Tab-separated table of C-alpha atoms and ligand atoms in Angstrom:
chain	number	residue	atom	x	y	z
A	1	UNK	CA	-90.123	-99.447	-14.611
A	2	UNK	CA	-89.665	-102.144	-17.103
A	3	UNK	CA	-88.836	-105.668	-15.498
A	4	UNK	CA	-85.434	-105.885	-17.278
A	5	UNK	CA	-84.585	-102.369	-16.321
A	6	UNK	CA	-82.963	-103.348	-12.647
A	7	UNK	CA	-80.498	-105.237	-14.986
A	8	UNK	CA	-79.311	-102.354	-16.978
A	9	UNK	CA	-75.786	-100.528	-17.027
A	10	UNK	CA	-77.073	-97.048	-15.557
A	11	UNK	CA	-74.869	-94.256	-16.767
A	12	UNK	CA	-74.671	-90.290	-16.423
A	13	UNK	CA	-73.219	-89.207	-19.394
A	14	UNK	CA	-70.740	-86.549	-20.130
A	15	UNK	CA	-72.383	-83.660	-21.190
A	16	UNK	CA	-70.506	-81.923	-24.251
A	17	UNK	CA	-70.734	-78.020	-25.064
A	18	UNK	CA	-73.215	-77.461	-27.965
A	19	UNK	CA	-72.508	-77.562	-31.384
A	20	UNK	CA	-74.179	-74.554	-33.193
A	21	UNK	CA	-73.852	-73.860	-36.731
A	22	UNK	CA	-75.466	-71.155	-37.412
A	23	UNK	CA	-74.126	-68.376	-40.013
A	24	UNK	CA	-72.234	-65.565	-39.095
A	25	UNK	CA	-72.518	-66.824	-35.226
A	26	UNK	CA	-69.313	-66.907	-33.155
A	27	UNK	CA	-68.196	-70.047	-31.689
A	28	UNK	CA	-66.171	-70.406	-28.400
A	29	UNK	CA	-67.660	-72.905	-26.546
A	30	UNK	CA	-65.843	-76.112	-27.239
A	31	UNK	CA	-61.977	-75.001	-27.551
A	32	UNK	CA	-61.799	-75.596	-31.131
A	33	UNK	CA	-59.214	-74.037	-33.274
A	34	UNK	CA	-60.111	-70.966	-35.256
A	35	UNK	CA	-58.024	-71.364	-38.244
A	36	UNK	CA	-58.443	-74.216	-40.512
A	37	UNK	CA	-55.954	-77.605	-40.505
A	38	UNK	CA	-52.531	-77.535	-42.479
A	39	UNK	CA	-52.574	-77.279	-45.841
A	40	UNK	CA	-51.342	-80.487	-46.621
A	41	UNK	CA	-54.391	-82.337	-44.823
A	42	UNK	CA	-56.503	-81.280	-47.155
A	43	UNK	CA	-54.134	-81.904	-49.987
A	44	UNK	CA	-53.854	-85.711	-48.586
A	45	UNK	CA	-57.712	-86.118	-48.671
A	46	UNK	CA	-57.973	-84.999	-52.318
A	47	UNK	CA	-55.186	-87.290	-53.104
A	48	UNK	CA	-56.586	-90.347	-51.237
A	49	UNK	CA	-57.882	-93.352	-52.965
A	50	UNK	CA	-61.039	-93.653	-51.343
A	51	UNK	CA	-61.750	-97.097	-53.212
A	52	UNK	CA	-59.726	-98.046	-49.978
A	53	UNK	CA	-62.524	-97.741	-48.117
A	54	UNK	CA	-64.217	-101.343	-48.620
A	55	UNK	CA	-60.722	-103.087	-46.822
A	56	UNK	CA	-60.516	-102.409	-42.952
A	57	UNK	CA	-57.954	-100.192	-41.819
A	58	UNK	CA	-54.653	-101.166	-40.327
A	59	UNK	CA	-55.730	-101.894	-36.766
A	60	UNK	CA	-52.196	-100.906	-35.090
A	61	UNK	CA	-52.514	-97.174	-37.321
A	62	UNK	CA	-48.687	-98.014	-37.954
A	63	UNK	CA	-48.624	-94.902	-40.060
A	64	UNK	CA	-49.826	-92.201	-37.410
A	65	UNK	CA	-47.835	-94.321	-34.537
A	66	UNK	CA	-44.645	-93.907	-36.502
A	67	UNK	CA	-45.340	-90.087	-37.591
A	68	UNK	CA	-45.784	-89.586	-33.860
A	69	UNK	CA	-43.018	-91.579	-32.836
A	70	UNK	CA	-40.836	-89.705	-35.315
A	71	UNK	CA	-41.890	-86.482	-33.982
A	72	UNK	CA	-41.442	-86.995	-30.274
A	73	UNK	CA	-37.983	-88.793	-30.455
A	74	UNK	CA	-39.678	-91.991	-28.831
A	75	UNK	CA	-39.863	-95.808	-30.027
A	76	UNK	CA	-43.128	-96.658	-31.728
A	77	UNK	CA	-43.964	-98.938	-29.379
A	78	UNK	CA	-44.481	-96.312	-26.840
A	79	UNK	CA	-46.991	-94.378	-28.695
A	80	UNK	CA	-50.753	-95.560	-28.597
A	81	UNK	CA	-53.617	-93.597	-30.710
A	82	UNK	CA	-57.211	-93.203	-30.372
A	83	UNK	CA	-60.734	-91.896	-31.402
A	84	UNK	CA	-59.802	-88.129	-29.756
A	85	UNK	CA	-57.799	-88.004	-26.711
A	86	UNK	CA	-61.413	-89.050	-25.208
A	87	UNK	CA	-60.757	-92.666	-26.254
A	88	UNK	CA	-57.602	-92.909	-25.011
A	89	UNK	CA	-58.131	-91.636	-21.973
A	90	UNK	CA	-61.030	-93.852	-21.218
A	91	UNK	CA	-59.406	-96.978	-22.481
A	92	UNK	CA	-56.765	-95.708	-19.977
A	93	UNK	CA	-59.128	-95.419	-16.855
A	94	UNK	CA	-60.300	-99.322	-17.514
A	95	UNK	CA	-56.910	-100.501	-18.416
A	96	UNK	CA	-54.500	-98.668	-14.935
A	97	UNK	CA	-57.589	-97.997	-12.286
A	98	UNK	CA	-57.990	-101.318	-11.164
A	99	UNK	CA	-56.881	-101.580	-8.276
A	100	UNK	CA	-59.761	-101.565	-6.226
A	101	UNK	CA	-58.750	-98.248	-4.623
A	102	UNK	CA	-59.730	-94.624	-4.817
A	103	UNK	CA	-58.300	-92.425	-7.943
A	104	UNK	CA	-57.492	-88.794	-7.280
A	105	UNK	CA	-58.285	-85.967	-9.536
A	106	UNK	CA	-58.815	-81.896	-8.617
A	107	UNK	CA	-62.063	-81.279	-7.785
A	108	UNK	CA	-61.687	-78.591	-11.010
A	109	UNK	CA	-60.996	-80.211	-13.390
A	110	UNK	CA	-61.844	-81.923	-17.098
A	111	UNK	CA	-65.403	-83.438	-16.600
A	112	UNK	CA	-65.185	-86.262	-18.029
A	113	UNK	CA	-63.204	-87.838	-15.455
A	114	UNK	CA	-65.608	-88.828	-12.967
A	115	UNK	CA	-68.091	-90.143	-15.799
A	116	UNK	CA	-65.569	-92.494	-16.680
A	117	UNK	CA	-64.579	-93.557	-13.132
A	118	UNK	CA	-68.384	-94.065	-12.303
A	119	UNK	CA	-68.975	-95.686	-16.111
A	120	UNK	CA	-66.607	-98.403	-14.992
A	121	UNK	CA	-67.067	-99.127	-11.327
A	122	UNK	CA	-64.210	-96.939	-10.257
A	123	UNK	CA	-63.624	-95.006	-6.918
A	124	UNK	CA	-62.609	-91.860	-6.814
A	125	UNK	CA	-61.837	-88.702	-4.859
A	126	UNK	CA	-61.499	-84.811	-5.959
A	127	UNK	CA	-58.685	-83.299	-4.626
A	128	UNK	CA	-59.861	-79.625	-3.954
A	129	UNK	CA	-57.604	-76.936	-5.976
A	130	UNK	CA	-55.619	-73.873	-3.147
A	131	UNK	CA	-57.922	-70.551	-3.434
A	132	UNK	CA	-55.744	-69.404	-6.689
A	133	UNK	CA	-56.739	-72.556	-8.901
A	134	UNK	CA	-53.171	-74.616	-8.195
A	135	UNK	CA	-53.107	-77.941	-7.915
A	136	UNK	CA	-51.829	-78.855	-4.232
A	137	UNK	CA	-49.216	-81.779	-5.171
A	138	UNK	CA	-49.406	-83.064	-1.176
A	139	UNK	CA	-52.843	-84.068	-1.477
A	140	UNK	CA	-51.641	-86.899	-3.922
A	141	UNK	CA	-49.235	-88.067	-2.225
A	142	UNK	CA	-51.304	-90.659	0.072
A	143	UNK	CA	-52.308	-93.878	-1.208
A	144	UNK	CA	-54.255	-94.356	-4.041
A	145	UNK	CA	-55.812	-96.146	-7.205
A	146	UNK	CA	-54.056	-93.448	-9.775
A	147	UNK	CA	-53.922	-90.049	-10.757
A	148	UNK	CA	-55.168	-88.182	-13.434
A	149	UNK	CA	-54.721	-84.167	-14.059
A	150	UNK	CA	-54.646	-81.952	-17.123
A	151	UNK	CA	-51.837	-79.672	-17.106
A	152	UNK	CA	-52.443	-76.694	-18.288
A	153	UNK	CA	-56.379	-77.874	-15.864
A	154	UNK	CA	-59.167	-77.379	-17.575
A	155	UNK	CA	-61.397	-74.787	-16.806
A	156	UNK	CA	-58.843	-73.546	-15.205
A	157	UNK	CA	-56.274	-72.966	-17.793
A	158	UNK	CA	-53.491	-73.080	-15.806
A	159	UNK	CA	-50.270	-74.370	-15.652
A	160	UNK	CA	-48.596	-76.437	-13.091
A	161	UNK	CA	-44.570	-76.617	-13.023
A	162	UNK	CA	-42.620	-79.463	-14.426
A	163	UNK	CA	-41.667	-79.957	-10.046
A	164	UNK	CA	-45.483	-80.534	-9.152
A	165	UNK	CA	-45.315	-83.033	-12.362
A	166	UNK	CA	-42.430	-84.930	-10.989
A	167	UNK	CA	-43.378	-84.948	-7.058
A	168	UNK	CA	-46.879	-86.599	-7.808
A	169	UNK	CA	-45.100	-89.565	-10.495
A	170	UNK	CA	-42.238	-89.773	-7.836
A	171	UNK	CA	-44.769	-90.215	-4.872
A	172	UNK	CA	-46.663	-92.506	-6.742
A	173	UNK	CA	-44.670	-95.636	-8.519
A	174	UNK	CA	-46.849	-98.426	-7.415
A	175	UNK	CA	-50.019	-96.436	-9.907
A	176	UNK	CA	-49.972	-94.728	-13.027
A	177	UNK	CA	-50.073	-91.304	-13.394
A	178	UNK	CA	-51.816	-89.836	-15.844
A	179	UNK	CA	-50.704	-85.953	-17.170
A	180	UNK	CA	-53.970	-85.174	-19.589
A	181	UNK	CA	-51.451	-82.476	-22.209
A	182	UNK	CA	-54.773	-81.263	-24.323
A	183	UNK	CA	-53.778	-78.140	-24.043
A	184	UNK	CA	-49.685	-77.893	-23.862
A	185	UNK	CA	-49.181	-76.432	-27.047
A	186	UNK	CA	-50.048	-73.045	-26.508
A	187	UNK	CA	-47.396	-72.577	-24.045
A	188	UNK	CA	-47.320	-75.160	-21.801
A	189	UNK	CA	-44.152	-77.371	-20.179
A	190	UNK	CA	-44.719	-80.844	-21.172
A	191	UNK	CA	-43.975	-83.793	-18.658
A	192	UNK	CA	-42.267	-86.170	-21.928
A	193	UNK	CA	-39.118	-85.712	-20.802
A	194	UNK	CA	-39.843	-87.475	-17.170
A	195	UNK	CA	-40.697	-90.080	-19.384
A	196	UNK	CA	-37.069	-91.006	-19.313
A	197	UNK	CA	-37.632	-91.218	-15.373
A	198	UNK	CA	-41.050	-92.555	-14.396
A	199	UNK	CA	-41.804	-95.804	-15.924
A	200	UNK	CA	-45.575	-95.015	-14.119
A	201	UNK	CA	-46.375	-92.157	-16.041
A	202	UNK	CA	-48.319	-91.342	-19.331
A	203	UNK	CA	-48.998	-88.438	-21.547
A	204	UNK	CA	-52.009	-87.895	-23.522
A	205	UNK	CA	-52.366	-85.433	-26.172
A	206	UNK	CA	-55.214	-84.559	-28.844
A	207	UNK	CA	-55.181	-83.236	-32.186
A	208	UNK	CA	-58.820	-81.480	-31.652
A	209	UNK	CA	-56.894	-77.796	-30.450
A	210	UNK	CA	-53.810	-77.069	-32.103
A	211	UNK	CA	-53.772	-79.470	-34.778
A	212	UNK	CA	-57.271	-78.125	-35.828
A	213	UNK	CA	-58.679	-81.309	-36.556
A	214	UNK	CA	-61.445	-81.626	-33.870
A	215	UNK	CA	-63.444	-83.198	-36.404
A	216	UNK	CA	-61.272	-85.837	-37.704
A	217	UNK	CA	-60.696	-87.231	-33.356
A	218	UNK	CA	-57.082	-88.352	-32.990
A	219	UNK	CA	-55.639	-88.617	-29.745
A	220	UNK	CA	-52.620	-90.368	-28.383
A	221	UNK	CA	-50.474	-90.886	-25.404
A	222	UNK	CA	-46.993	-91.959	-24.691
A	223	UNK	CA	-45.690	-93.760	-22.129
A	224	UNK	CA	-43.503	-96.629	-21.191
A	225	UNK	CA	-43.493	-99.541	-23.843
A	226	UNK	CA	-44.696	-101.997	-21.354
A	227	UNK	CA	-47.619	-99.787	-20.464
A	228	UNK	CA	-48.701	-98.594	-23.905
A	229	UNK	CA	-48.505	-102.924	-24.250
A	230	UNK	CA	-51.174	-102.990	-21.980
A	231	UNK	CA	-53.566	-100.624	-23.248
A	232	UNK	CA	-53.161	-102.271	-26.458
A	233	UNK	CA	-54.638	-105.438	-25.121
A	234	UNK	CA	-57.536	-103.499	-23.878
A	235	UNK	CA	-58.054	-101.747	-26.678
A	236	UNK	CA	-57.750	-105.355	-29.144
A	237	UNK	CA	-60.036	-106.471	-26.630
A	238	UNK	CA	-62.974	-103.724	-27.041
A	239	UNK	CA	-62.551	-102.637	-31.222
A	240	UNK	CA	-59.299	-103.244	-33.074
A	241	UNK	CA	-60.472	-101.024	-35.841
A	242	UNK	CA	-60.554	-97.578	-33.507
A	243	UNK	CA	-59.309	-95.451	-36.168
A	244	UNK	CA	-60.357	-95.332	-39.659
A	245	UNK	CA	-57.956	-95.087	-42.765
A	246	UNK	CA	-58.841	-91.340	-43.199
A	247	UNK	CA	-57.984	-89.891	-39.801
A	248	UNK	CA	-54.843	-92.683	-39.846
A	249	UNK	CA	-53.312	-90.461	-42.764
A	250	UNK	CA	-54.608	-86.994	-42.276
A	251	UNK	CA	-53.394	-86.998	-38.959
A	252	UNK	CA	-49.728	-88.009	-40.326
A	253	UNK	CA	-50.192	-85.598	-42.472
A	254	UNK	CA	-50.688	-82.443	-39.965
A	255	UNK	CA	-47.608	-84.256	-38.129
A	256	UNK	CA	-45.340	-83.035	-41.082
A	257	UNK	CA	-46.441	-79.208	-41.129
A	258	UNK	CA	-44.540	-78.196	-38.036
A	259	UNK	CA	-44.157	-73.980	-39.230
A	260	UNK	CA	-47.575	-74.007	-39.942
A	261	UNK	CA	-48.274	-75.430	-36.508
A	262	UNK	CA	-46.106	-72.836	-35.014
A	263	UNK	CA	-47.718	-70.325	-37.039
A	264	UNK	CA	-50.779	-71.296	-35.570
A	265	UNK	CA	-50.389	-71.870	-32.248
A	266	UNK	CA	-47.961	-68.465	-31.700
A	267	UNK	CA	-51.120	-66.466	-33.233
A	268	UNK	CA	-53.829	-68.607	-30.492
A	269	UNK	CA	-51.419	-67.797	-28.123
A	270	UNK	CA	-50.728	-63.961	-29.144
A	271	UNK	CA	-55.162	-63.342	-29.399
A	272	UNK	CA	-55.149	-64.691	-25.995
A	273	UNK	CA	-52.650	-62.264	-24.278
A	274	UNK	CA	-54.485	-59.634	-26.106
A	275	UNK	CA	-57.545	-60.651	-24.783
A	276	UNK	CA	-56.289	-60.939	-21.584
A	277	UNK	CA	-55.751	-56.809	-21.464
A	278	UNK	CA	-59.161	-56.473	-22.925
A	279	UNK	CA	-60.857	-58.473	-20.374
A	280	UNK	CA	-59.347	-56.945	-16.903
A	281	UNK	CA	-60.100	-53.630	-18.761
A	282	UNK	CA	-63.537	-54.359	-18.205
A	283	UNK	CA	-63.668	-55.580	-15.108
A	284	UNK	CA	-63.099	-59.542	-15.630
A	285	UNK	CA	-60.547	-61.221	-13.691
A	286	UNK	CA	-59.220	-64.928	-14.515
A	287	UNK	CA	-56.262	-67.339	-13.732
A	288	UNK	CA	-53.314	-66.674	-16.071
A	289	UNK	CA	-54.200	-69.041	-18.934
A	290	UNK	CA	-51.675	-71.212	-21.061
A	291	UNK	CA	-54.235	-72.918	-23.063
A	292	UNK	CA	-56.324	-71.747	-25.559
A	293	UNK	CA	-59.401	-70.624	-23.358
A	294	UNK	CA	-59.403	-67.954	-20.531
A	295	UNK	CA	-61.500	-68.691	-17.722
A	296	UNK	CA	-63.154	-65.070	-16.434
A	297	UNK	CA	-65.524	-63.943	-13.815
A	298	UNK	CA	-66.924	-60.544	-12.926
A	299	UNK	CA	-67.334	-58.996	-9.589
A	300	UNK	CA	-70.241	-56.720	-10.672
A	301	UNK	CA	-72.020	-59.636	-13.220
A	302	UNK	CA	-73.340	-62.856	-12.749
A	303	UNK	CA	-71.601	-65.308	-15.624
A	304	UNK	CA	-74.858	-66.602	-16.000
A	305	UNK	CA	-76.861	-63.666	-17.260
A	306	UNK	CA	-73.377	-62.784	-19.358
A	307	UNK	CA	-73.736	-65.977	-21.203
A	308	UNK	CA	-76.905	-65.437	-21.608
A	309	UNK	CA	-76.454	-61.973	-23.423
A	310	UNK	CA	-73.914	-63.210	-25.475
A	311	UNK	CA	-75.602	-66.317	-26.667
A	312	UNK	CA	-78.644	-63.869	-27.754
A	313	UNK	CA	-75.623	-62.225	-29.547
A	314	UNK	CA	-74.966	-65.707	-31.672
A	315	UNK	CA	-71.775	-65.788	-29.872
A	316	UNK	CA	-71.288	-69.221	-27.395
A	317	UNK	CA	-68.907	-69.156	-24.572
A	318	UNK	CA	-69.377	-72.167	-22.064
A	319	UNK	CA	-71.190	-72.227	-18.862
A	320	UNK	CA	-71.023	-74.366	-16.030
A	321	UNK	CA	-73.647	-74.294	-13.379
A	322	UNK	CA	-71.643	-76.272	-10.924
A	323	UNK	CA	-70.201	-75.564	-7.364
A	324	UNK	CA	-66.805	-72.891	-7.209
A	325	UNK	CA	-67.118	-72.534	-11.048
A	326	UNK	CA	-71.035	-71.178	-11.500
A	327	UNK	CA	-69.152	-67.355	-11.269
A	328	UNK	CA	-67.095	-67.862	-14.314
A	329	UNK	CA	-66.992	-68.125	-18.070
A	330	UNK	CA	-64.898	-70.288	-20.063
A	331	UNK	CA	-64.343	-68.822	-23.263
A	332	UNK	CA	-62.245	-70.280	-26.321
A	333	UNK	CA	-59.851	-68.064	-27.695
A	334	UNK	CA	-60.704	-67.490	-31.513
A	335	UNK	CA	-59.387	-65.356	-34.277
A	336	UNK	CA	-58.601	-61.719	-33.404
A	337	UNK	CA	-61.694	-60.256	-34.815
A	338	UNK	CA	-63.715	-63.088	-32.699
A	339	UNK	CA	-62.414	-61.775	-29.824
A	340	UNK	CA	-62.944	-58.155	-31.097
A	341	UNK	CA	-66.504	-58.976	-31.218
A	342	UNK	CA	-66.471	-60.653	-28.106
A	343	UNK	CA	-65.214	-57.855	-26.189
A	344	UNK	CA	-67.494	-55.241	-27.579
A	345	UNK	CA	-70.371	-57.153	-26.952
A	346	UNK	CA	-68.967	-57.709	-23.189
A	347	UNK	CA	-68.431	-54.486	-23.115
A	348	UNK	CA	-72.097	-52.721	-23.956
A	349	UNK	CA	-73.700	-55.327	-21.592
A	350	UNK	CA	-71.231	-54.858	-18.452
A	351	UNK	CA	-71.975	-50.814	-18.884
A	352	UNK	CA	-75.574	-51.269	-19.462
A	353	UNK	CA	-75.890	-53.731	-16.332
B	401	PMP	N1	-58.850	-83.530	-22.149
B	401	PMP	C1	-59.272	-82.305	-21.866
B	401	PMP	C2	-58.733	-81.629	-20.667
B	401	PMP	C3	-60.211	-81.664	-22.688
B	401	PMP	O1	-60.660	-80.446	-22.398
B	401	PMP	C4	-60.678	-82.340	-23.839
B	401	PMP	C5	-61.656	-81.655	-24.770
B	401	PMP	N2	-62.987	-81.743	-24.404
B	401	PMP	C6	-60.222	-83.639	-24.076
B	401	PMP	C7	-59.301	-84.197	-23.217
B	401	PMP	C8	-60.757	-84.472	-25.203
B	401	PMP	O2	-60.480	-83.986	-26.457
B	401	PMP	P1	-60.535	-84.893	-27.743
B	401	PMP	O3	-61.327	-86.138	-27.428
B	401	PMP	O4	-61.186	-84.045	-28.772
B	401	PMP	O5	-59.118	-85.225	-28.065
């Protein structure tokens, strides 16, 4: 050990699925989206001025903030954006958990969470999901630091009701609540109407999935004006520049295209009920996904040696070797031949096994 090493700000980072590129491989490891961006996103970049680039962007991303706030019916002042949802989420853990006391999150869940919570000195406890993957709202109903939960979870995929929503905000007004929405858009119940409701509560949403723009990282949440207020002080406090000029008007831009996000999500959406069929035809069983990934074990089949076989395939579903989830396979939902691939690969290695 080095002398100044006691001294040192020890973290365990996330650990992010791989990022492959290799041709002809098949990709379904990180949720992307299969089909490219709207059109007019790559219109906007041909069109931009790029001498822009030596002047600093605006620092409150007024244009994005008011696309946003256009297209959700709410003020500007209660929309905040960020680097991928990543960044606002984490700028939320150091700006509402500070209490002192535990957070609560499932015990499935987004990984990321309990990097951040140790990355900043934050208690926590996992909240373990009922033997059918639901959240079980009572277990956040004692006191606490704040709650976080994606809904639809993450491996998961599944949904939670707009009730189990409300009873955790309503049980919970002296914290924020936290509803991670990554992956509402392919057929998920969004909690921004109990905005109107619970002044404690705050969305967060990404471009990465159904926006297509994984790449370009924009995120945002909405919340209460006083609360997005108070993540902007954190935020002026750690970089005011988050977001560069390019994602600040690409990402208005893929705001506009609403049919061709439509178009795109209904087809996600449509690959994965197919898929679905496919997958219990073989064998697999998995929670009834809304998001854009299907989470799927086999009884006769160890995931492990499955994602094994289909990596040596070039195709890349993720893996987790962690406690209740080590039996299953998360796998991204991609175009329908992706999946056609997918499942006759899955299928010569479950009949060979
Ligand atoms: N929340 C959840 C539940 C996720 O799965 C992801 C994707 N890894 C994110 C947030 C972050 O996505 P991004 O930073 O690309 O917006």
């Amino acid at each position: 050990m080095m002398k100044w090493e006691d001294n040192v700000r020890r973290a365990v980072p996330y650990v992010a699925g791989e990022q492959p590129d290799r041709p002809g491989m098949i990709k379904l490891n990180t949720n992307e989206c299969p089909y490219p961006p709207a059109p007019g996103v790559a219109k906007m970049a041909r069109q931009m001025n790029w001498e822009q680039l030596r002047l600093y962007p605006d620092p409150d991303s007024g244009i994005l903030v008011n696309a946003l706030a256009e297209y959700h019916h709410v003020k500007r002042e209660q929309v905040f954006v960020g680097v991928g949802s990543d960044d606002v989420l984490s700028l939320a853990f150091l700006t509402f958990f500070n209490s002192g006391r535990p957070i609560l999150f499932p015990d499935v869940t987004y990984s990321f969470y309990d990097v951040w919570a140790r990355l900043y000195g934050i208690p926590y406890i996992t909240c373990a999901l009922d033997e059918n993957w639901h959240i079980c709202p009572g277990d956040y109903c004692r006191p606490n630091g704040g709650v976080i939960f994606p809904n639809p979870n993450a491996p998961t995929g599944l949904l939670e009701g707009l009730d189990v929503v409300e009873e955790i905000a309503a049980a919970n007004e002296g914290v924020i609540v936290i509803v991670d929405e990554a992956y509402v858009d392919f057929g998920g119940i969004s909690a921004l109407p109990l905005l109107n409701k619970y002044d404690n509560l705050l969305v967060v949403r990404t471009f990465s999935k159904s926006r297509s723009l994984a790449g370009l990282r924009v995120g945002y949440c909405i919340g209460n004006e006083r609360l997005i207020r108070y993540l902007n002080d954190v935020k002026f406090s750690v970089n005011s520049y988050t977001m560069n000029l390019p994602s600040q008007r690409l990402g208005a831009e893929s705001v506009k295209d609403e049919a061709y996000f439509r178009a795109t999500t209904e087809k996600i959406i449509a690959s994965r009920e197919r898929t679905k069929g496919e997958l219990a035809r073989l064998g697999f069983t998995f929670p009834d996904s809304r998001a854009n990934f299907i989470f799927a074990s086999h009884a006769g089949v160890p995931a492990k040696q499955i994602y094994q076989a289909l990596r040596e395939k070039d195709i890349y579903v993720r893996y987790w070797d962690k406690p209740r989830i080590s039996e299953s396979l998360r796998i991204t939902v991609g175009t329908d031949e992706q999946m056609d691939r997918l499942v006759k690969e899955l299928e010569t290695y479950i009949k060979k096994s």
